[in-house]
Tab-separated table of C-alpha atoms and ligand atoms in Angstrom:
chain	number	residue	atom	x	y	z
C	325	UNK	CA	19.941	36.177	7.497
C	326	UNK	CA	18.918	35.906	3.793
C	327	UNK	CA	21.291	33.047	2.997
C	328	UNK	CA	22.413	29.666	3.858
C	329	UNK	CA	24.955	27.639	3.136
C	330	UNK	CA	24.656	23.433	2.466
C	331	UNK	CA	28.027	22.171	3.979
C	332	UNK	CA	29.227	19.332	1.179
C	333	UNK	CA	32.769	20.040	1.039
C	334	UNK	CA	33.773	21.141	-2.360
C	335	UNK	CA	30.210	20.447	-3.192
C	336	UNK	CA	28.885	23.264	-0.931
C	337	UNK	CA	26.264	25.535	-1.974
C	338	UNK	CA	24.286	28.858	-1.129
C	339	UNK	CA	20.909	29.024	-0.695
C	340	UNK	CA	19.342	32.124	-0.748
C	341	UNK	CA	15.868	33.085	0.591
C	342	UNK	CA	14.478	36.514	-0.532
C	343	UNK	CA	11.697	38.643	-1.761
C	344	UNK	CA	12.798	39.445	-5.213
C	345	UNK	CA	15.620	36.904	-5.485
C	346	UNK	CA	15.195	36.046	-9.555
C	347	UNK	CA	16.331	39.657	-10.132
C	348	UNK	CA	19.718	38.575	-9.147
C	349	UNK	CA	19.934	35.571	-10.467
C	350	UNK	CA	21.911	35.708	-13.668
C	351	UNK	CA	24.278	38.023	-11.842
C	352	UNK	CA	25.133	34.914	-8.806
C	353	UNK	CA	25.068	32.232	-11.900
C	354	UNK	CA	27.825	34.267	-13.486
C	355	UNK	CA	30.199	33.061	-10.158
C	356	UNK	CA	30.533	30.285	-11.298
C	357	UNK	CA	29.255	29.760	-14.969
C	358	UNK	CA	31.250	31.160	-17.580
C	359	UNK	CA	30.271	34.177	-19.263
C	360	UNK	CA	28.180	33.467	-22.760
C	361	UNK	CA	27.142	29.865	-21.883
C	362	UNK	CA	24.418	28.538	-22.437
C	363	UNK	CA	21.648	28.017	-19.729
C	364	UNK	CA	18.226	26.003	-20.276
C	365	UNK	CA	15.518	26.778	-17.953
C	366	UNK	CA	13.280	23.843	-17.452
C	367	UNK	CA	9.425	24.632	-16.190
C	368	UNK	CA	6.018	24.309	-17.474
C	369	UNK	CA	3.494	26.382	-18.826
C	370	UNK	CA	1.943	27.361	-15.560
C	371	UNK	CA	4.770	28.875	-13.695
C	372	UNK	CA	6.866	30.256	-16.750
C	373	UNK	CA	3.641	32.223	-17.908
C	374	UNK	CA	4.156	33.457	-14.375
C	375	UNK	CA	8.117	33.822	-13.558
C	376	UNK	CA	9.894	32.859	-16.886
C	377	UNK	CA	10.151	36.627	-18.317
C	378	UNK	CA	12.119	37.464	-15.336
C	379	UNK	CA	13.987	34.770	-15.230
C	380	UNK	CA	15.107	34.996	-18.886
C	381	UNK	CA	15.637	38.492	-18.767
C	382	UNK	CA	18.373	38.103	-15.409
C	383	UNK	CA	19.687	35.223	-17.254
C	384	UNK	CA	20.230	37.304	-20.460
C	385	UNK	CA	21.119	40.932	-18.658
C	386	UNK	CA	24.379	38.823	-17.237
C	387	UNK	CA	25.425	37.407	-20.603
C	388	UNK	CA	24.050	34.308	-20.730
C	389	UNK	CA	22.488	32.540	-23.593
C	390	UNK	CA	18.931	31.112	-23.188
C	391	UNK	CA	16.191	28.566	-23.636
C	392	UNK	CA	13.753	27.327	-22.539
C	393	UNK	CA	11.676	23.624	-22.155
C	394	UNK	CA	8.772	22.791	-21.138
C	395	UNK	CA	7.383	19.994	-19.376
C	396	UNK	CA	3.533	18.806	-18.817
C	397	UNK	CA	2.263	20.514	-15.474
C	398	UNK	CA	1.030	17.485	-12.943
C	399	UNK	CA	2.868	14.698	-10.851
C	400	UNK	CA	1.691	11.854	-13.604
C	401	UNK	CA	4.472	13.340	-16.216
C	402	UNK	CA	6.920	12.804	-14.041
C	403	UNK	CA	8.244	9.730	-15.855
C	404	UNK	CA	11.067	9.052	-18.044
C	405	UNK	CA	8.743	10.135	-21.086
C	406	UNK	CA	9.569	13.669	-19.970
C	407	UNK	CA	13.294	13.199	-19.067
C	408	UNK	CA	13.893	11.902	-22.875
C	409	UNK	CA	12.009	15.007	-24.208
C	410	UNK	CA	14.440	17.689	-21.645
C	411	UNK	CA	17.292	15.632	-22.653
C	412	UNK	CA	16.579	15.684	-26.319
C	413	UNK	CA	15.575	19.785	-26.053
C	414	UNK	CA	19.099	20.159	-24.410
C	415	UNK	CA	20.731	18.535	-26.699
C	416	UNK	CA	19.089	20.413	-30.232
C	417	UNK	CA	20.112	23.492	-28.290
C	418	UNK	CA	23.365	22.473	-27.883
C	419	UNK	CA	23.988	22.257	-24.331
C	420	UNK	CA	27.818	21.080	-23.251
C	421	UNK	CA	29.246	20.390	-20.158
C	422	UNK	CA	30.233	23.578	-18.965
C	423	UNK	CA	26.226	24.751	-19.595
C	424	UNK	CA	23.254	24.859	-16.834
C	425	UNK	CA	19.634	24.161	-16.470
C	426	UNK	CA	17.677	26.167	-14.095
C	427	UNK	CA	15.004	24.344	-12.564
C	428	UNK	CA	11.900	26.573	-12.324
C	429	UNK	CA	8.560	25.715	-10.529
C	430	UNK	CA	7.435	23.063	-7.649
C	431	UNK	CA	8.934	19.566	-6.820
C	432	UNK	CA	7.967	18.200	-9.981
C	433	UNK	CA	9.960	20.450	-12.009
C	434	UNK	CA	12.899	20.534	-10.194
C	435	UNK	CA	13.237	16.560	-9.557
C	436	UNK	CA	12.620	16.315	-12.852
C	437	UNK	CA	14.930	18.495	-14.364
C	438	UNK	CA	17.502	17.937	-11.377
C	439	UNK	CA	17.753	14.163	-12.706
C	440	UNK	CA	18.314	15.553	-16.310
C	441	UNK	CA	20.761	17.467	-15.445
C	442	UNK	CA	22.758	14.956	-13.237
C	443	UNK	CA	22.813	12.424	-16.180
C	444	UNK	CA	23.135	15.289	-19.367
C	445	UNK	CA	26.373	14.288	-20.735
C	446	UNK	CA	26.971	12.450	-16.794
C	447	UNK	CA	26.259	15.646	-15.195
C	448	UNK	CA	26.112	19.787	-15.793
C	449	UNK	CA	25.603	22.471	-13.165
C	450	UNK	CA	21.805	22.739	-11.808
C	451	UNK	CA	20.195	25.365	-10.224
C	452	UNK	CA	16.820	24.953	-8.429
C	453	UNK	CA	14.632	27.995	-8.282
C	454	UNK	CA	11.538	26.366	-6.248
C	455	UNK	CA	8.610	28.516	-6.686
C	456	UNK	CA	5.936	26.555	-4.559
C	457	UNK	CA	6.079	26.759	-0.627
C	458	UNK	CA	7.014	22.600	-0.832
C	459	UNK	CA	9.826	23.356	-2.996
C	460	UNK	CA	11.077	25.815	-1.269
C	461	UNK	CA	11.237	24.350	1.721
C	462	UNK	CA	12.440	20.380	1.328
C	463	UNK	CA	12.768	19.232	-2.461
C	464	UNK	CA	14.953	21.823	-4.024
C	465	UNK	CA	17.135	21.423	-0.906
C	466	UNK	CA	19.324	18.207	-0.477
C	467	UNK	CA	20.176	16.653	-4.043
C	468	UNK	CA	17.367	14.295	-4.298
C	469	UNK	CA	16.427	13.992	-8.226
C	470	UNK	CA	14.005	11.053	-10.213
C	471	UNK	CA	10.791	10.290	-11.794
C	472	UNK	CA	8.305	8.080	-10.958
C	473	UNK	CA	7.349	4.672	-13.104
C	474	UNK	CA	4.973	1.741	-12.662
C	475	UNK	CA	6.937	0.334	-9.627
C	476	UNK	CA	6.283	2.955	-7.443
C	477	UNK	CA	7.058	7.013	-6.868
C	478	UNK	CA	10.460	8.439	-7.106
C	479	UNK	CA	12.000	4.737	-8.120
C	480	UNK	CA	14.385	5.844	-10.352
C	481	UNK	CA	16.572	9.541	-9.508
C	482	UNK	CA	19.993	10.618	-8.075
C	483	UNK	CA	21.773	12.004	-5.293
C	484	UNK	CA	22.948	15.375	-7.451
C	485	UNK	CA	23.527	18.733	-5.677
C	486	UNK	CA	22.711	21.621	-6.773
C	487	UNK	CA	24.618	24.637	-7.343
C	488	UNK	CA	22.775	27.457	-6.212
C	489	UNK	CA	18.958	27.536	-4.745
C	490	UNK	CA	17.592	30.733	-5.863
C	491	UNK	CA	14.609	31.196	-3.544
C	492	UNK	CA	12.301	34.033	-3.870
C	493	UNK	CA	9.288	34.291	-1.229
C	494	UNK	CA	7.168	36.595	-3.605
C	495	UNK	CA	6.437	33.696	-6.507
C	496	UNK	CA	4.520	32.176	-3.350
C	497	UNK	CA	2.071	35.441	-4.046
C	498	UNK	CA	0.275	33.449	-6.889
C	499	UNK	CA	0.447	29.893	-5.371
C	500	UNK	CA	-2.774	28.524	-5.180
C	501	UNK	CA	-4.315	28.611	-1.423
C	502	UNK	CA	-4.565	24.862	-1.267
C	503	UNK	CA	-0.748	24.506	-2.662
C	504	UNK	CA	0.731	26.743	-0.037
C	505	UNK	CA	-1.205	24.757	3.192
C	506	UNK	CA	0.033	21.311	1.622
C	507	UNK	CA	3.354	23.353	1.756
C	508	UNK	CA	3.035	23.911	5.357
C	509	UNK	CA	2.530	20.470	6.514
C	510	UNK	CA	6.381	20.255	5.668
C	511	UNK	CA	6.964	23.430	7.810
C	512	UNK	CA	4.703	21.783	10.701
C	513	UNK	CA	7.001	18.626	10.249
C	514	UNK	CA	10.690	20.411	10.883
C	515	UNK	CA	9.097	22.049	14.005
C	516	UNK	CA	7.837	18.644	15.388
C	517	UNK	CA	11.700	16.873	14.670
C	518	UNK	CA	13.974	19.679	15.823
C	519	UNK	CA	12.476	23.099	16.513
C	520	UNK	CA	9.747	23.780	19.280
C	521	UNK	CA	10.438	27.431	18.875
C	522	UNK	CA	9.882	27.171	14.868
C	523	UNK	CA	6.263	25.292	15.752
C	524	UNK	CA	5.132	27.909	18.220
C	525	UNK	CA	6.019	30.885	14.941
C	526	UNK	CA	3.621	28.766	13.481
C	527	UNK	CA	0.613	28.815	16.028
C	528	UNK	CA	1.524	32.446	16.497
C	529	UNK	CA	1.775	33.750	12.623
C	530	UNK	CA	-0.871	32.174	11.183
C	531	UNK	CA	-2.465	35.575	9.780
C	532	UNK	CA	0.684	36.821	8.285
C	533	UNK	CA	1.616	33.288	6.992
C	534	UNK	CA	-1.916	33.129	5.035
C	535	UNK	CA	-1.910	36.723	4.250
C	536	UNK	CA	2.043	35.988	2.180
C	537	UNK	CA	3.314	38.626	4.613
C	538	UNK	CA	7.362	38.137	3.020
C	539	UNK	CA	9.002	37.979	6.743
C	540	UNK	CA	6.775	35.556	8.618
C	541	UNK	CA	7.255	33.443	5.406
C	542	UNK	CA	11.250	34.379	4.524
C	543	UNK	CA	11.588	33.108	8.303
C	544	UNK	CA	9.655	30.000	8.501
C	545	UNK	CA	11.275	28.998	4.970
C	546	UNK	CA	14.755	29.755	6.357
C	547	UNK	CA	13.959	27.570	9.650
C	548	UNK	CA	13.402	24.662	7.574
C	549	UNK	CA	16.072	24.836	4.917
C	550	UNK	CA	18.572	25.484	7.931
C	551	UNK	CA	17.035	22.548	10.128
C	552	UNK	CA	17.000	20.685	6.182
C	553	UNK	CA	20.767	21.932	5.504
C	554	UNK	CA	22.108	20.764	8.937
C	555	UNK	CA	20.831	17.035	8.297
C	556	UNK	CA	21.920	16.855	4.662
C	557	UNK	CA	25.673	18.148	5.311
C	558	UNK	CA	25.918	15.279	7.960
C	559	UNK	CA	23.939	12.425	6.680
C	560	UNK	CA	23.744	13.175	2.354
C	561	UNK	CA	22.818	9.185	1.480
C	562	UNK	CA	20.291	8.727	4.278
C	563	UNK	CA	22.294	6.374	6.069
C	564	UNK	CA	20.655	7.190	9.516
C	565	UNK	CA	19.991	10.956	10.812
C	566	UNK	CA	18.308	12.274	7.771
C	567	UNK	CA	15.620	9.514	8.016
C	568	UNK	CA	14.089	11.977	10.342
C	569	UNK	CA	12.775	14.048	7.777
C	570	UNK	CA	10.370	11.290	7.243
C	571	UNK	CA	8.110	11.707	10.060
C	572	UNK	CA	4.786	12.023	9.157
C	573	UNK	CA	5.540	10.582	5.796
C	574	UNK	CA	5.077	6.263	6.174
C	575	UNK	CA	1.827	7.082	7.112
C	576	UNK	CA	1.356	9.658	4.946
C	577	UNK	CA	2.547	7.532	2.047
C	578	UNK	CA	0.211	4.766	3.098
C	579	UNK	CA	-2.672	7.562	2.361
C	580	UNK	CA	-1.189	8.221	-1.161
C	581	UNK	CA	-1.162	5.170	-1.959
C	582	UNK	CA	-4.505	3.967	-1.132
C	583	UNK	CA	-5.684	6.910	-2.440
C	584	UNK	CA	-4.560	6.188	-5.712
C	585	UNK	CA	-2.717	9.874	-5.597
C	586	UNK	CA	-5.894	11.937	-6.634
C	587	UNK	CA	-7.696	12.637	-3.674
C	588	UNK	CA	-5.358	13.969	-1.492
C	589	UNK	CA	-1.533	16.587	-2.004
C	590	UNK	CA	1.273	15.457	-0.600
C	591	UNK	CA	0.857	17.776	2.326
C	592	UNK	CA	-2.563	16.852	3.053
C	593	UNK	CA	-1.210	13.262	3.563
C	594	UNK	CA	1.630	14.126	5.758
C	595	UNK	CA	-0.233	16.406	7.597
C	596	UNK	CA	-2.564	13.134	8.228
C	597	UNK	CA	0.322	10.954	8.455
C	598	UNK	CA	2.232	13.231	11.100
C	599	UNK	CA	-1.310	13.253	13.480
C	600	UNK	CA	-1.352	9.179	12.795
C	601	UNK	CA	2.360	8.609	13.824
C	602	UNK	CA	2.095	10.619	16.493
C	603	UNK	CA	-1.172	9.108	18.121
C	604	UNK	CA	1.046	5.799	17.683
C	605	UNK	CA	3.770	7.791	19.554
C	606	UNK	CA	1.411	7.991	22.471
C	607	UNK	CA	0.261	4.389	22.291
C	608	UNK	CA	3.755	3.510	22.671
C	609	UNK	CA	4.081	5.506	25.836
C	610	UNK	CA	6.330	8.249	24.262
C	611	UNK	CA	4.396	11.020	23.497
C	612	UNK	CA	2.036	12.785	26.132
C	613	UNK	CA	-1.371	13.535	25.212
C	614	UNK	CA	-1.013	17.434	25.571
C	615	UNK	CA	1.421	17.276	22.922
C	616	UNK	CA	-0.683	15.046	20.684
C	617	UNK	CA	-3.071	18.210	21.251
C	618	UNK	CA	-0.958	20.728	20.401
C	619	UNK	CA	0.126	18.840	16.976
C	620	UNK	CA	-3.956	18.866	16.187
C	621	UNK	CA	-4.346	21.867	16.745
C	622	UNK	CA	-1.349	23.316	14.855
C	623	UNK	CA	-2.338	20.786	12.103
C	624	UNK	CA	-5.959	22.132	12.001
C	625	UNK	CA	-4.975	26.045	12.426
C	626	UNK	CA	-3.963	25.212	8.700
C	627	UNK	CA	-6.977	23.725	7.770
C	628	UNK	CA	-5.088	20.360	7.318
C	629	UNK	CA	-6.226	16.826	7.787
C	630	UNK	CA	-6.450	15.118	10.882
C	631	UNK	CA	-9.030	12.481	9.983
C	632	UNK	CA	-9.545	10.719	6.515
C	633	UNK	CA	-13.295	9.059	5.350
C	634	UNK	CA	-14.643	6.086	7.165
C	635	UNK	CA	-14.613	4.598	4.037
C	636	UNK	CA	-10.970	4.288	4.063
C	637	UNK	CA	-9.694	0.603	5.360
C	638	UNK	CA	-7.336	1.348	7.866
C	639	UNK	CA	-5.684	-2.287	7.249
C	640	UNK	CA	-4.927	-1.618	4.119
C	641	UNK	CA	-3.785	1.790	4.898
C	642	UNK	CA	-1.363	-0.403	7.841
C	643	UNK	CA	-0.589	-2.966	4.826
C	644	UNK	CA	0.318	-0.027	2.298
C	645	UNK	CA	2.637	0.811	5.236
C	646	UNK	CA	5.091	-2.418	5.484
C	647	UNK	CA	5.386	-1.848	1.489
C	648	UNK	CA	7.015	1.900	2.001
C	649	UNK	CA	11.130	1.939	0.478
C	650	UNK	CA	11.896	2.730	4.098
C	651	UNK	CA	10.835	-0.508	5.084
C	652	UNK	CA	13.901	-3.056	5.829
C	653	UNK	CA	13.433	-7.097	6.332
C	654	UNK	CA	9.137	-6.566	6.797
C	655	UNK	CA	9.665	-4.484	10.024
C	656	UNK	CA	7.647	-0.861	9.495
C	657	UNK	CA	10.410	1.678	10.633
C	658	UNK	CA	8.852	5.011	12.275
C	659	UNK	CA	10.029	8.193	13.082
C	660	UNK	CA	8.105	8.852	16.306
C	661	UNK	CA	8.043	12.335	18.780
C	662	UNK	CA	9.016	12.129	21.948
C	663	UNK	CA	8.216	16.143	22.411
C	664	UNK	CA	7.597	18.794	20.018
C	665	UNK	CA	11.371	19.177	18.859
C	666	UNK	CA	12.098	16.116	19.446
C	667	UNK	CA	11.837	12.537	17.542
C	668	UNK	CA	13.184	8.801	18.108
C	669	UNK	CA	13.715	6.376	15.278
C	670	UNK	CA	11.202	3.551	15.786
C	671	UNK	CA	11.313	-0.419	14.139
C	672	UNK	CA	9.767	-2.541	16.858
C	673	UNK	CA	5.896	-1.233	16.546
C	674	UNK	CA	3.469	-3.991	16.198
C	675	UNK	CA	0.457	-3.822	13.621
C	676	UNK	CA	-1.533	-4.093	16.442
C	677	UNK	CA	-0.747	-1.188	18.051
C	678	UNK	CA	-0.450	0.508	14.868
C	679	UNK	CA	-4.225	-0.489	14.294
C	680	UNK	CA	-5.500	0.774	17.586
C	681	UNK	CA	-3.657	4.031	17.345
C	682	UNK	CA	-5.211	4.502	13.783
C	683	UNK	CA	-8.516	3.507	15.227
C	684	UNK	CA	-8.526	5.736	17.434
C	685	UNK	CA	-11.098	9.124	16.939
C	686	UNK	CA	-9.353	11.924	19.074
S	1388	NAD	N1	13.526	15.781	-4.045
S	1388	NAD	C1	13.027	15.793	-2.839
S	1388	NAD	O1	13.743	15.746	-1.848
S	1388	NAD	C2	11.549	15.940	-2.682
S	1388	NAD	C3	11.004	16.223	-1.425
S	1388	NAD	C4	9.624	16.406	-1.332
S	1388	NAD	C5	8.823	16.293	-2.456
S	1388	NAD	N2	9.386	16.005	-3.660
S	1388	NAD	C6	8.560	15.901	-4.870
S	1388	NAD	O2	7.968	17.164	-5.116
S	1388	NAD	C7	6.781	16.977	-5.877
S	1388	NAD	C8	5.691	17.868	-5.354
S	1388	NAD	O3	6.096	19.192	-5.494
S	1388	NAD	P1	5.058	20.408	-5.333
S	1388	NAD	O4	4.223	20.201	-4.137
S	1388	NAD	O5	5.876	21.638	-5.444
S	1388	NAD	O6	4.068	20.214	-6.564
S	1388	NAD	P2	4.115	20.677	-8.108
S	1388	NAD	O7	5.480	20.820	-8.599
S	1388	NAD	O8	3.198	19.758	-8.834
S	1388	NAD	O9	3.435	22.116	-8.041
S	1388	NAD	C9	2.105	22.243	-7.637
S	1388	NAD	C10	1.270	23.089	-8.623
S	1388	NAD	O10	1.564	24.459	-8.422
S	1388	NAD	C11	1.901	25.088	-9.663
S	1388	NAD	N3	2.821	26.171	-9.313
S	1388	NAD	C12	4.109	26.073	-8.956
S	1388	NAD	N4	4.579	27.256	-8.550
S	1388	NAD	C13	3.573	28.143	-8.683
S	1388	NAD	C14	3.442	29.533	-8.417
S	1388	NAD	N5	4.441	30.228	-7.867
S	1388	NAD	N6	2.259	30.122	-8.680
S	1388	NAD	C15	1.214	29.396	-9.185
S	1388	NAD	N7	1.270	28.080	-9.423
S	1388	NAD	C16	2.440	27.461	-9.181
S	1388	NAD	C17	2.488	23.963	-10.476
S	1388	NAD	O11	2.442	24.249	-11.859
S	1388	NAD	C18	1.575	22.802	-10.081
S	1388	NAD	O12	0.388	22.834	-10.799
S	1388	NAD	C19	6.477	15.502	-5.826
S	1388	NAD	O13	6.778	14.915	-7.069
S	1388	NAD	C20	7.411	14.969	-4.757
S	1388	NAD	O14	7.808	13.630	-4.997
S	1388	NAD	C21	10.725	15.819	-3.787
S	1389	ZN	ZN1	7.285	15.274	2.079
């Protein structure tokens, strides 16, 4: 129940999921590290204030020999500024290629350090220990890694596996309110593409989710990482099936964007972008309008969005939208339900009907 496994061949991995987990692990890194190497754990001030005693001290209790490097906390250092300085911090400690870096705090952290560790000497063992709700349940999971630059978000990265996810439910304890309902919208998202059941634990566990009760969240983070695992093992590159996970996300990228990336989290904008694609979904004749209900209502049980400012020009939300990296030869590519569990891969929508959708109040 606690653990999962990613199916990659020799490249598998375990995830685990578990109040407690950073206890244990220096004692699973010692598997498969040697004994006496040398580990770096990457974080920022924030979280290793928080975590990074307890991390150091598992690390150290199974024989391992450790640093630690910091990185600025906020999505505008994720840049290549930031992968030079974790590089050049491995390297003054010494780091070779049978060493690790542990990855410790949100997305940012761990695609950071995930990319520094894929290209460190072309590649040393990485272990993601996601301590934000978001983390924990899509970006630690799957082998994406990069930085953003003036092109755009995430434009330069890796596919690199991890070796071990280390997930433990209590670091959500001190994750700020706001943080842990952006991380939710992600939750929301794998119950709309594959798992009714997972959706309705949603509607029905609010209290406990809020309150950080460990089983309502060890199972909803499980759900997703298993629904998340399931996709990866069969489709790693995003050639077709995992393009799912991106429901909710061109609109909710289109938000971002016009946004400028201050006003709203990640969440928030998927959360938005999930209600948008799937008042689309009923335009197009797909969806029923029950359903669109009972994604509102999910969406607003968690105080996300479901409507953005009137001040926000929904054609240039619809233009930001036909410049996502998803989009192939100028046709906007949607991942639209067709139920709750259930989604259909979308390229034939016209801005037109993308407009009225988006117009729409309800
Ligand atoms: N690689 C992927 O597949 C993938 C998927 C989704 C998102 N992402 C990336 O993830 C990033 C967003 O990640 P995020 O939402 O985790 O944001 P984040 O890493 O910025 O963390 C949010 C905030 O919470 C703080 N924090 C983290 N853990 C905490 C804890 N336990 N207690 C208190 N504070 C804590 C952080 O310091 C930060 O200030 C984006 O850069 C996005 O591109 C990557
Ligand atoms: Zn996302």
């Amino acid at each position: 129940m606690n653990s999962l496994k990613v199916e990659l061949g020799e490249r598998s991995y375990e995830i685990s999921i578990e109040s407690g987990a950073i206890a244990s692990l220096g004692e699973r890194m010692a598997s498969f590290l040697g004994f006496n190497e040398k580990i770096a754990v990457v974080s920022n001030k924030t979280v290793f204030d928080l975590y990074g005693a307890r991390v150091t001290a598992s690390l150290e209790k199974a024989g391992f020999e450790v640093s630690s490097i910091f990185i600025h906390d906020g999505e505008v250092f994720k840049d290549l500024k930031q992968v030079e300085h974790v590089l050049n911090e491995m390297f003054n400690f010494g780091l070779d290629r049978k060493s690790a870096v542990v990855a410790l705090g949100g997305g940012v952290v761990g695609d950071l350090a995930g990319f520094a560790a894929s290209i460190y000497m072309r590649g040393i063992a990485l272990v993601q220990v996601p301590t934000t709700l978001l983390s924990q349940v899509d970006s630690s999971v799957g082998g994406k890694t990069g930085v953003n630059n003036g092109f755009g978000k995430n434009m330069i990265g890796t596919f690199y596996q991890p070796r071990f996810v280390c997930i433990d439910v209590d670091t959500l304890k001190t994750l700020p309110e706001r943080e842990l309902r952006a991380g939710i919208a992600e939750v929301i998202k794998y119950g709309i593409i594959e798992d009714a059941e997972l959706f309705r634990f949603l509607k029905d566990n609010r209290r406990e989710i809020h309150s950080h009760d460990a089983a309502a969240l060890s199972h909803i983070i499980h759900t997703s990482c298993k629904i998340k695992a399931d996709i990866v093992s069969k489709d790693e590159r995003e050639a077709g099936l995992r393009e799912i996970l991106n429901y909710g996300h061109t609109a909710g990228h289109a938000l971002e964007t016009v946004t400028e990336y201050i006003e709203y989290l990640h969440g928030e904008a998927v959360a938005w972008g999930m209600y948008a694609e799937a008042k689309i979904a009923v335009a197009m004749k797909l969806l029923s309008d029950a359903a669109l209900r009972e994604i509102k209502d999910l969406i607003e049980d968690y105080r996300l969005l479901v409507s953005i400012p009137k001040d926000i020009d929904i054609r240039r939300l619809v233009e930001a939208m036909s410049y996502d990296k998803k989009t192939v030869a100028g046709a906007i590519k949607f991942v639209l339900p067709t139920a709750i569990g259930r989604v259909e891969i979308r390229k034939d929508i016209g801005k037109d009907v993308i407009l009225n959708a988006l117009s729409k109040e309800t």
